[in-house]
Amino acid sequence: MHRIDPDRLHPLFDTAATRRIERAALEACPPGTLMERAGLAVARLALAVAPHARRVWVACGPGNNGGDGLEAALQLHRRGVAVQATWLGRPDAAPADARQARERARSAGVPFAPGVPDDLGPDDLCIDALLGIGTAPRSGGPAPAPALHALLQALQTTRAPVLCVDGPSGLLADTGSYLPGLAPDRPPASARHTLGLLTLKPGWFTGQGRDAAGTVWLDGLDVDTAAEAPSLWLGGAGRPERRPHASHKGSFGDVAVVGGEGIGARGMGMTGAALLAASAALHGGAGRVVVALLDGGMDALTIDPQQPECMLRRFDVLALEHATVVCGCGGGEAVRAVLPRVLAEAPRLVLDADGLNAVAGDAALAALLQDRERHHGVWPTVITPHPLEAARLLGTDTATVQSDRARAARSLAERYRCVVVLKGSGSVIAAPDRAARINPTGNGRLATGGTGDVLAGFLGAVWAARPDGEDAAFEAASAACHAHGQAADCWPAGTALTASELARRLASLHG
C-alpha cells in the first residue's frame, strides 16, 4: 500500500477495465481471497490514519464493497478496536463472498447496528463501504432508498474523518461527477481518505472527485494489472529541461504574446491579461518575450515598468513564424481580426480565452484551427479552455462538459487536432490518439482573475524551450499545469494568491 505521490506518473483504470482485472484475479484465487486482502488493507489504513479513534463505524452496502467493509470490521475487531457495522444487505441476496464476510464478522462478535451512531465526532472514524465503484448495489436489488440515503448523508456531513473503500459512494469513478440526487450540498466537513483497491480510478482526481476522495492511497492486493492498458494517467511533474553552460537567449525560444485589447468603445481594457501572460513567460525561462497589444493597447500602456524585459511590438511587424505564440489573453473582440494570420503562420500556438471564443463563434476560424496540423506538423496547437469555453467549442453546455471532463477534453482534441488543457479541478490534458492525463496539483486559491493568463504564458515558455517532437506540446502542457498547480499548493497560508505573484513564483518550480 502506498500514498499517491503527485510528482509521479500513475496509471488510472476506468470501471470497465477494473472489472476485467477483478474477474481475472477472482478466477486465479481461491474464493474469498481478494475480499480478505481488501478488508485487511482497509483495516491497516484505518489504523494508520486514525490510530487513536475512539470508535470506528463501518457503513456497508449489500454488494461486494460492503463485503470489503465487513472484512475490515472483522480485522479491526480482532485488533481490539471499538468497531460497529451497519449492513444494508440481505443474507439470501448477498454475493457469496460478502455473505461469508458477514458470517465471519458476526461469529467473531463484531457489533451490528441498524443505522448511524448518534454521537460521531472528530475523535471517531467512519468507513464508507456502501457502493465503491458501483453506481448501485451490485446484487440482490437496490438497497432501500431511504436507508441508503440516510447513510450517505451521514457520511457526507459527519465531523468524523472518513475512509472510503474503493471510492466515495455516489461518485462516478470514471468521471468525478455524482449520481443524480447524491451530490452533497457542500464540501466535506472533515478529512477524507480513499483507498483504491486493485487500481486507481480517474474520477477521484478531477471534477468533484478531488474534494470527495481527499488523500488517495492504493493497494493492488498482489494482483498484476499489466495485461490491461490504462484508461488515463495521473500526471507527474515532468522532466525539467537541462540548461547547458554554453547557452544564450536564443537557446530557449521566443514567446510572442498577442492579446490585451485596449480601452475601446465598450469602455473596457484588458491589457493586464496579456502582460500577466508575458510575465509568466519571462519567469518560465523564455529566452525573449515580445508583446503585441491589440486595438489601442499600445496607446494605453507603452511600457510595463515592472517588466522592462518584455519587448513591445505592433502586431503587423511581429515575426510569428519564429516564435511560440500565446494568443487570446484579454484579446476581446480585437483578436478576431488577427487570428487568421496567427492560425496560418504560428508554428507553435497556445490559444486561450478570447481566441477560443472567437473560434467557437466563427466556422472559418474553426476550420483554420483544424487545418493547422496539416501545415505545421503533429499537434502544433495547445488550447486552454475553462469549462464554459470548452462548452462553446463543443456546442454544448457547461454541465455536460463537467459531467465527464475527460471525455470533453478528448472530444476537443479530436475535433481540433490539437493538445487540450481543460482547466478546472483536476485539469485534463488530452491529445489525439493517446491516453489523456489528469493533473494532480492545484487548489481553490487559483480561483482568481488572471491565473489562466499566467498558465498560458508559462506553458508557452515551457514549450518554447523544448525541441520539436511529437510529444513536445503534450509534455510541455503537462509540465506547465503541474508547476502552476504546485505553486498554489505551496502558497503560504493566510496569504492571498494573486496572478502577478503567481507568475513570479513559477520559476522556482520548473527547470
PDB file of C-alpha atoms in Angstrom, residues 19-239:
ATOM      1  CA  ARG A  19     -13.875  -5.139 -13.633  1.00  0.00           C
ATOM      2  CA  ARG A  20     -11.799  -7.110 -16.137  1.00  0.00           C
ATOM      3  CA  ILE A  21      -8.795  -7.053 -13.798  1.00  0.00           C
ATOM      4  CA  GLU A  22     -11.026  -8.132 -10.919  1.00  0.00           C
ATOM      5  CA  ARG A  23     -12.579 -11.020 -12.866  1.00  0.00           C
ATOM      6  CA  ALA A  24      -9.166 -12.349 -13.866  1.00  0.00           C
ATOM      7  CA  ALA A  25      -7.937 -12.144 -10.266  1.00  0.00           C
ATOM      8  CA  LEU A  26     -11.041 -13.882  -8.888  1.00  0.00           C
ATOM      9  CA  GLU A  27     -10.533 -16.748 -11.326  1.00  0.00           C
ATOM     10  CA  ALA A  28      -6.919 -17.118 -10.213  1.00  0.00           C
ATOM     11  CA  CYS A  29      -7.547 -17.036  -6.438  1.00  0.00           C
ATOM     12  CA  PRO A  30      -9.464 -19.262  -4.006  1.00  0.00           C
ATOM     13  CA  PRO A  31     -12.946 -17.923  -3.088  1.00  0.00           C
ATOM     14  CA  GLY A  32     -12.885 -15.023  -0.655  1.00  0.00           C
ATOM     15  CA  THR A  33      -9.168 -14.337  -1.051  1.00  0.00           C
ATOM     16  CA  LEU A  34      -9.474 -10.905  -2.664  1.00  0.00           C
ATOM     17  CA  MET A  35     -12.091  -9.772  -0.147  1.00  0.00           C
ATOM     18  CA  GLU A  36      -9.932 -10.871   2.767  1.00  0.00           C
ATOM     19  CA  ARG A  37      -6.959  -8.980   1.301  1.00  0.00           C
ATOM     20  CA  ALA A  38      -9.135  -5.913   0.751  1.00  0.00           C
ATOM     21  CA  GLY A  39     -10.516  -5.988   4.285  1.00  0.00           C
ATOM     22  CA  LEU A  40      -7.049  -6.293   5.756  1.00  0.00           C
ATOM     23  CA  ALA A  41      -5.839  -3.371   3.618  1.00  0.00           C
ATOM     24  CA  VAL A  42      -8.736  -1.186   4.768  1.00  0.00           C
ATOM     25  CA  ALA A  43      -8.123  -2.078   8.400  1.00  0.00           C
ATOM     26  CA  ARG A  44      -4.405  -1.309   8.116  1.00  0.00           C
ATOM     27  CA  LEU A  45      -5.093   2.098   6.591  1.00  0.00           C
ATOM     28  CA  ALA A  46      -7.780   2.854   9.189  1.00  0.00           C
ATOM     29  CA  LEU A  47      -5.263   2.196  11.950  1.00  0.00           C
ATOM     30  CA  ALA A  48      -2.695   4.393  10.167  1.00  0.00           C
ATOM     31  CA  VAL A  49      -4.923   7.439   9.567  1.00  0.00           C
ATOM     32  CA  ALA A  50      -6.839   7.248  12.861  1.00  0.00           C
ATOM     33  CA  PRO A  51      -4.667   5.299  15.314  1.00  0.00           C
ATOM     34  CA  HIS A  52      -6.415   6.737  18.371  1.00  0.00           C
ATOM     35  CA  ALA A  53     -10.003   6.632  17.127  1.00  0.00           C
ATOM     36  CA  ARG A  54     -12.486   6.256  19.954  1.00  0.00           C
ATOM     37  CA  ARG A  55     -14.751   4.199  17.704  1.00  0.00           C
ATOM     38  CA  VAL A  56     -14.897   3.083  14.073  1.00  0.00           C
ATOM     39  CA  TRP A  57     -18.237   2.921  12.283  1.00  0.00           C
ATOM     40  CA  VAL A  58     -18.327   0.867   9.071  1.00  0.00           C
ATOM     41  CA  ALA A  59     -21.217   1.582   6.678  1.00  0.00           C
ATOM     42  CA  CYS A  60     -21.596  -1.481   4.421  1.00  0.00           C
ATOM     43  CA  GLY A  61     -23.663  -1.804   1.268  1.00  0.00           C
ATOM     44  CA  PRO A  62     -25.251  -5.077   0.147  1.00  0.00           C
ATOM     45  CA  GLY A  63     -22.659  -5.873  -2.549  1.00  0.00           C
ATOM     46  CA  ASN A  64     -19.007  -6.801  -2.527  1.00  0.00           C
ATOM     47  CA  ASN A  65     -17.923  -3.301  -1.480  1.00  0.00           C
ATOM     48  CA  GLY A  66     -19.931  -3.899   1.670  1.00  0.00           C
ATOM     49  CA  GLY A  67     -18.216  -7.258   1.996  1.00  0.00           C
ATOM     50  CA  ASP A  68     -14.833  -5.486   1.969  1.00  0.00           C
ATOM     51  CA  GLY A  69     -16.149  -3.282   4.762  1.00  0.00           C
ATOM     52  CA  LEU A  70     -17.305  -6.267   6.795  1.00  0.00           C
ATOM     53  CA  GLU A  71     -13.892  -7.891   6.457  1.00  0.00           C
ATOM     54  CA  ALA A  72     -12.319  -4.615   7.624  1.00  0.00           C
ATOM     55  CA  ALA A  73     -14.660  -4.541  10.636  1.00  0.00           C
ATOM     56  CA  LEU A  74     -13.605  -8.089  11.479  1.00  0.00           C
ATOM     57  CA  GLN A  75      -9.900  -7.234  11.246  1.00  0.00           C
ATOM     58  CA  LEU A  76     -10.306  -4.132  13.409  1.00  0.00           C
ATOM     59  CA  HIS A  77     -12.372  -6.040  15.981  1.00  0.00           C
ATOM     60  CA  ARG A  78      -9.631  -8.663  16.243  1.00  0.00           C
ATOM     61  CA  ARG A  79      -7.147  -5.886  16.994  1.00  0.00           C
ATOM     62  CA  GLY A  80      -9.194  -4.564  19.880  1.00  0.00           C
ATOM     63  CA  VAL A  81     -10.711  -1.562  18.117  1.00  0.00           C
ATOM     64  CA  ALA A  82     -14.201  -0.469  19.193  1.00  0.00           C
ATOM     65  CA  VAL A  83     -15.962  -1.084  15.873  1.00  0.00           C
ATOM     66  CA  GLN A  84     -19.615  -1.040  14.826  1.00  0.00           C
ATOM     67  CA  ALA A  85     -21.002  -2.146  11.443  1.00  0.00           C
ATOM     68  CA  THR A  86     -24.198  -1.241   9.604  1.00  0.00           C
ATOM     69  CA  TRP A  87     -25.100  -3.584   6.736  1.00  0.00           C
ATOM     70  CA  LEU A  88     -27.758  -2.884   4.107  1.00  0.00           C
ATOM     71  CA  GLY A  89     -27.759  -6.369   2.573  1.00  0.00           C
ATOM     72  CA  ARG A  90     -29.888  -9.472   2.953  1.00  0.00           C
ATOM     73  CA  PRO A  91     -28.332 -12.886   3.613  1.00  0.00           C
ATOM     74  CA  ASP A  92     -30.467 -14.504   0.912  1.00  0.00           C
ATOM     75  CA  ALA A  93     -29.447 -11.982  -1.776  1.00  0.00           C
ATOM     76  CA  ALA A  94     -25.846 -11.049  -0.974  1.00  0.00           C
ATOM     77  CA  PRO A  95     -22.931 -12.211  -3.170  1.00  0.00           C
ATOM     78  CA  ALA A  96     -21.264 -15.334  -1.823  1.00  0.00           C
ATOM     79  CA  ASP A  97     -18.053 -13.615  -0.676  1.00  0.00           C
ATOM     80  CA  ALA A  98     -19.967 -10.789   1.041  1.00  0.00           C
ATOM     81  CA  ARG A  99     -22.288 -13.275   2.736  1.00  0.00           C
ATOM     82  CA  GLN A 100     -19.291 -15.222   4.014  1.00  0.00           C
ATOM     83  CA  ALA A 101     -17.675 -12.000   5.295  1.00  0.00           C
ATOM     84  CA  ARG A 102     -20.844 -11.154   7.221  1.00  0.00           C
ATOM     85  CA  GLU A 103     -20.961 -14.600   8.799  1.00  0.00           C
ATOM     86  CA  ARG A 104     -17.314 -14.370   9.807  1.00  0.00           C
ATOM     87  CA  ALA A 105     -17.827 -10.910  11.340  1.00  0.00           C
ATOM     88  CA  ARG A 106     -20.919 -11.977  13.312  1.00  0.00           C
ATOM     89  CA  SER A 107     -19.221 -15.143  14.539  1.00  0.00           C
ATOM     90  CA  ALA A 108     -16.279 -13.106  15.782  1.00  0.00           C
ATOM     91  CA  GLY A 109     -18.593 -10.808  17.751  1.00  0.00           C
ATOM     92  CA  VAL A 110     -18.486  -7.659  15.622  1.00  0.00           C
ATOM     93  CA  PRO A 111     -21.374  -5.455  16.845  1.00  0.00           C
ATOM     94  CA  PHE A 112     -24.001  -4.616  14.207  1.00  0.00           C
ATOM     95  CA  ALA A 113     -26.341  -1.611  14.355  1.00  0.00           C
ATOM     96  CA  PRO A 114     -29.310  -0.744  12.140  1.00  0.00           C
ATOM     97  CA  GLY A 115     -28.310   2.863  11.445  1.00  0.00           C
ATOM     98  CA  VAL A 116     -25.920   5.719  12.119  1.00  0.00           C
ATOM     99  CA  PRO A 117     -24.429   6.037  15.611  1.00  0.00           C
ATOM    100  CA  ASP A 118     -25.775   9.100  17.380  1.00  0.00           C
ATOM    101  CA  ASP A 119     -22.659  10.889  18.520  1.00  0.00           C
ATOM    102  CA  LEU A 120     -19.975  10.542  15.851  1.00  0.00           C
ATOM    103  CA  GLY A 121     -17.331  13.239  16.118  1.00  0.00           C
ATOM    104  CA  PRO A 122     -13.739  14.190  15.274  1.00  0.00           C
ATOM    105  CA  ASP A 123     -12.374  11.504  17.596  1.00  0.00           C
ATOM    106  CA  ASP A 124     -14.089   8.719  15.642  1.00  0.00           C
ATOM    107  CA  LEU A 125     -13.584   7.244  12.159  1.00  0.00           C
ATOM    108  CA  CYS A 126     -16.183   6.375   9.513  1.00  0.00           C
ATOM    109  CA  ILE A 127     -15.522   3.786   6.830  1.00  0.00           C
ATOM    110  CA  ASP A 128     -17.596   4.186   3.664  1.00  0.00           C
ATOM    111  CA  ALA A 129     -18.130   0.737   2.136  1.00  0.00           C
ATOM    112  CA  LEU A 130     -21.570   1.395   0.656  1.00  0.00           C
ATOM    113  CA  LEU A 131     -21.088   1.447  -3.125  1.00  0.00           C
ATOM    114  CA  GLY A 132     -17.424   1.860  -4.056  1.00  0.00           C
ATOM    115  CA  ILE A 133     -17.116   1.992  -7.843  1.00  0.00           C
ATOM    116  CA  GLY A 134     -20.654   0.698  -8.274  1.00  0.00           C
ATOM    117  CA  THR A 135     -23.424   3.045  -9.330  1.00  0.00           C
ATOM    118  CA  ALA A 136     -25.878   0.873  -7.407  1.00  0.00           C
ATOM    119  CA  PRO A 137     -25.603  -2.197  -5.192  1.00  0.00           C
ATOM    120  CA  ARG A 138     -24.357  -4.957  -7.445  1.00  0.00           C
ATOM    121  CA  SER A 139     -26.576  -7.767  -6.333  1.00  0.00           C
ATOM    122  CA  GLY A 140     -29.855  -8.513  -4.614  1.00  0.00           C
ATOM    123  CA  GLY A 141     -31.608  -5.414  -5.976  1.00  0.00           C
ATOM    124  CA  PRO A 142     -31.195  -1.859  -4.761  1.00  0.00           C
ATOM    125  CA  ALA A 143     -30.904  -1.149  -1.087  1.00  0.00           C
ATOM    126  CA  PRO A 144     -33.931   0.583   0.417  1.00  0.00           C
ATOM    127  CA  ALA A 145     -33.558   4.141  -0.849  1.00  0.00           C
ATOM    128  CA  PRO A 146     -34.265   5.840   2.497  1.00  0.00           C
ATOM    129  CA  ALA A 147     -31.714   3.683   4.298  1.00  0.00           C
ATOM    130  CA  LEU A 148     -29.017   4.224   1.659  1.00  0.00           C
ATOM    131  CA  HIS A 149     -29.624   7.963   1.524  1.00  0.00           C
ATOM    132  CA  ALA A 150     -29.517   8.234   5.312  1.00  0.00           C
ATOM    133  CA  LEU A 151     -26.097   6.581   5.440  1.00  0.00           C
ATOM    134  CA  LEU A 152     -24.769   8.646   2.512  1.00  0.00           C
ATOM    135  CA  GLN A 153     -25.995  11.830   4.164  1.00  0.00           C
ATOM    136  CA  ALA A 154     -24.321  10.857   7.413  1.00  0.00           C
ATOM    137  CA  LEU A 155     -21.014  10.159   5.659  1.00  0.00           C
ATOM    138  CA  GLN A 156     -21.138  13.428   3.731  1.00  0.00           C
ATOM    139  CA  THR A 157     -21.892  15.620   6.747  1.00  0.00           C
ATOM    140  CA  THR A 158     -20.110  13.910   9.622  1.00  0.00           C
ATOM    141  CA  ARG A 159     -17.380  15.704  11.557  1.00  0.00           C
ATOM    142  CA  ALA A 160     -15.509  12.401  11.847  1.00  0.00           C
ATOM    143  CA  PRO A 161     -12.763  11.566   9.324  1.00  0.00           C
ATOM    144  CA  VAL A 162     -13.991   9.269   6.550  1.00  0.00           C
ATOM    145  CA  LEU A 163     -12.114   6.450   4.823  1.00  0.00           C
ATOM    146  CA  CYS A 164     -13.725   5.484   1.501  1.00  0.00           C
ATOM    147  CA  VAL A 165     -13.294   1.900   0.322  1.00  0.00           C
ATOM    148  CA  ASP A 166     -12.532   1.943  -3.410  1.00  0.00           C
ATOM    149  CA  GLY A 167     -14.112   5.352  -3.863  1.00  0.00           C
ATOM    150  CA  PRO A 168     -16.599   7.737  -2.261  1.00  0.00           C
ATOM    151  CA  SER A 169     -20.071   6.227  -2.567  1.00  0.00           C
ATOM    152  CA  GLY A 170     -22.276   8.003  -5.081  1.00  0.00           C
ATOM    153  CA  LEU A 171     -19.337   9.462  -7.014  1.00  0.00           C
ATOM    154  CA  LEU A 172     -18.937   8.063 -10.513  1.00  0.00           C
ATOM    155  CA  ALA A 173     -15.463   6.543 -10.575  1.00  0.00           C
ATOM    156  CA  ASP A 174     -14.945   7.246 -14.282  1.00  0.00           C
ATOM    157  CA  THR A 175     -15.951  10.912 -14.369  1.00  0.00           C
ATOM    158  CA  GLY A 176     -15.703  12.648 -10.995  1.00  0.00           C
ATOM    159  CA  SER A 177     -19.372  13.640 -11.039  1.00  0.00           C
ATOM    160  CA  TYR A 178     -22.082  12.375  -8.697  1.00  0.00           C
ATOM    161  CA  LEU A 179     -25.047  10.184  -9.421  1.00  0.00           C
ATOM    162  CA  PRO A 180     -28.237  12.269  -9.723  1.00  0.00           C
ATOM    163  CA  GLY A 181     -29.560  13.179  -6.304  1.00  0.00           C
ATOM    164  CA  LEU A 182     -26.454  12.056  -4.413  1.00  0.00           C
ATOM    165  CA  ALA A 183     -24.218  15.117  -4.690  1.00  0.00           C
ATOM    166  CA  PRO A 184     -23.543  16.765  -1.320  1.00  0.00           C
ATOM    167  CA  ASP A 185     -24.795  20.289  -0.706  1.00  0.00           C
ATOM    168  CA  ARG A 186     -21.367  21.472   0.395  1.00  0.00           C
ATOM    169  CA  PRO A 187     -17.774  20.185   0.524  1.00  0.00           C
ATOM    170  CA  PRO A 188     -16.975  17.559   3.174  1.00  0.00           C
ATOM    171  CA  ALA A 189     -16.774  18.864   6.714  1.00  0.00           C
ATOM    172  CA  SER A 190     -13.949  16.526   7.761  1.00  0.00           C
ATOM    173  CA  ALA A 191     -10.799  14.881   6.439  1.00  0.00           C
ATOM    174  CA  ARG A 192     -11.255  12.369   3.627  1.00  0.00           C
ATOM    175  CA  HIS A 193      -9.133   9.397   2.614  1.00  0.00           C
ATOM    176  CA  THR A 194      -9.764   6.984  -0.239  1.00  0.00           C
ATOM    177  CA  LEU A 195      -8.184   3.560  -0.577  1.00  0.00           C
ATOM    178  CA  GLY A 196      -8.054   2.324  -4.150  1.00  0.00           C
ATOM    179  CA  LEU A 197      -8.277  -1.465  -4.407  1.00  0.00           C
ATOM    180  CA  LEU A 198      -6.565  -3.088  -7.409  1.00  0.00           C
ATOM    181  CA  THR A 199      -6.481   0.208  -9.381  1.00  0.00           C
ATOM    182  CA  LEU A 200      -6.748   3.972  -9.203  1.00  0.00           C
ATOM    183  CA  LYS A 201      -9.869   5.408 -10.835  1.00  0.00           C
ATOM    184  CA  PRO A 202      -9.880   8.667 -12.832  1.00  0.00           C
ATOM    185  CA  GLY A 203     -12.948  10.216 -11.205  1.00  0.00           C
ATOM    186  CA  TRP A 204     -11.154  10.602  -7.886  1.00  0.00           C
ATOM    187  CA  PHE A 205      -8.776  13.180  -9.374  1.00  0.00           C
ATOM    188  CA  THR A 206     -10.992  15.533 -11.373  1.00  0.00           C
ATOM    189  CA  GLY A 207     -14.258  17.445 -11.055  1.00  0.00           C
ATOM    190  CA  GLN A 208     -15.985  16.876  -7.730  1.00  0.00           C
ATOM    191  CA  GLY A 209     -13.808  13.847  -7.095  1.00  0.00           C
ATOM    192  CA  ARG A 210     -10.881  15.698  -5.567  1.00  0.00           C
ATOM    193  CA  ASP A 211     -12.935  17.068  -2.665  1.00  0.00           C
ATOM    194  CA  ALA A 212     -14.799  13.769  -2.259  1.00  0.00           C
ATOM    195  CA  ALA A 213     -11.755  11.474  -2.318  1.00  0.00           C
ATOM    196  CA  GLY A 214      -9.303  13.597  -0.339  1.00  0.00           C
ATOM    197  CA  THR A 215      -5.961  11.862   0.186  1.00  0.00           C
ATOM    198  CA  VAL A 216      -5.745   8.814  -2.064  1.00  0.00           C
ATOM    199  CA  TRP A 217      -3.947   5.547  -1.346  1.00  0.00           C
ATOM    200  CA  LEU A 218      -3.563   2.377  -3.420  1.00  0.00           C
ATOM    201  CA  ASP A 219      -3.308  -1.295  -2.511  1.00  0.00           C
ATOM    202  CA  GLY A 220      -3.009  -3.544  -5.551  1.00  0.00           C
ATOM    203  CA  LEU A 221      -3.939  -6.645  -3.469  1.00  0.00           C
ATOM    204  CA  ASP A 222      -0.998  -8.501  -5.039  1.00  0.00           C
ATOM    205  CA  VAL A 223      -2.751  -8.512  -8.425  1.00  0.00           C
ATOM    206  CA  ASP A 224      -0.856  -7.840 -11.660  1.00  0.00           C
ATOM    207  CA  THR A 225      -2.569  -5.214 -13.835  1.00  0.00           C
ATOM    208  CA  ALA A 226      -0.027  -5.262 -16.677  1.00  0.00           C
ATOM    209  CA  ALA A 227      -2.366  -7.014 -19.112  1.00  0.00           C
ATOM    210  CA  GLU A 228      -4.772  -4.049 -19.092  1.00  0.00           C
ATOM    211  CA  ALA A 229      -3.905  -0.722 -20.748  1.00  0.00           C
ATOM    212  CA  PRO A 230      -4.508   2.338 -18.546  1.00  0.00           C
ATOM    213  CA  SER A 231      -7.550   4.417 -19.464  1.00  0.00           C
ATOM    214  CA  LEU A 232      -5.822   7.657 -18.429  1.00  0.00           C
ATOM    215  CA  TRP A 233      -2.772   8.731 -16.457  1.00  0.00           C
ATOM    216  CA  LEU A 234      -2.363  10.846 -13.366  1.00  0.00           C
ATOM    217  CA  GLY A 235       0.346  13.274 -14.445  1.00  0.00           C
ATOM    218  CA  GLY A 236       3.691  13.738 -12.748  1.00  0.00           C
ATOM    219  CA  ALA A 237       5.996  16.739 -12.550  1.00  0.00           C
ATOM    220  CA  GLY A 238       7.509  16.354 -15.988  1.00  0.00           C
ATOM    221  CA  ARG A 239      11.183  16.491 -16.863  1.00  0.00           C
TER     222      ARG A 239
END
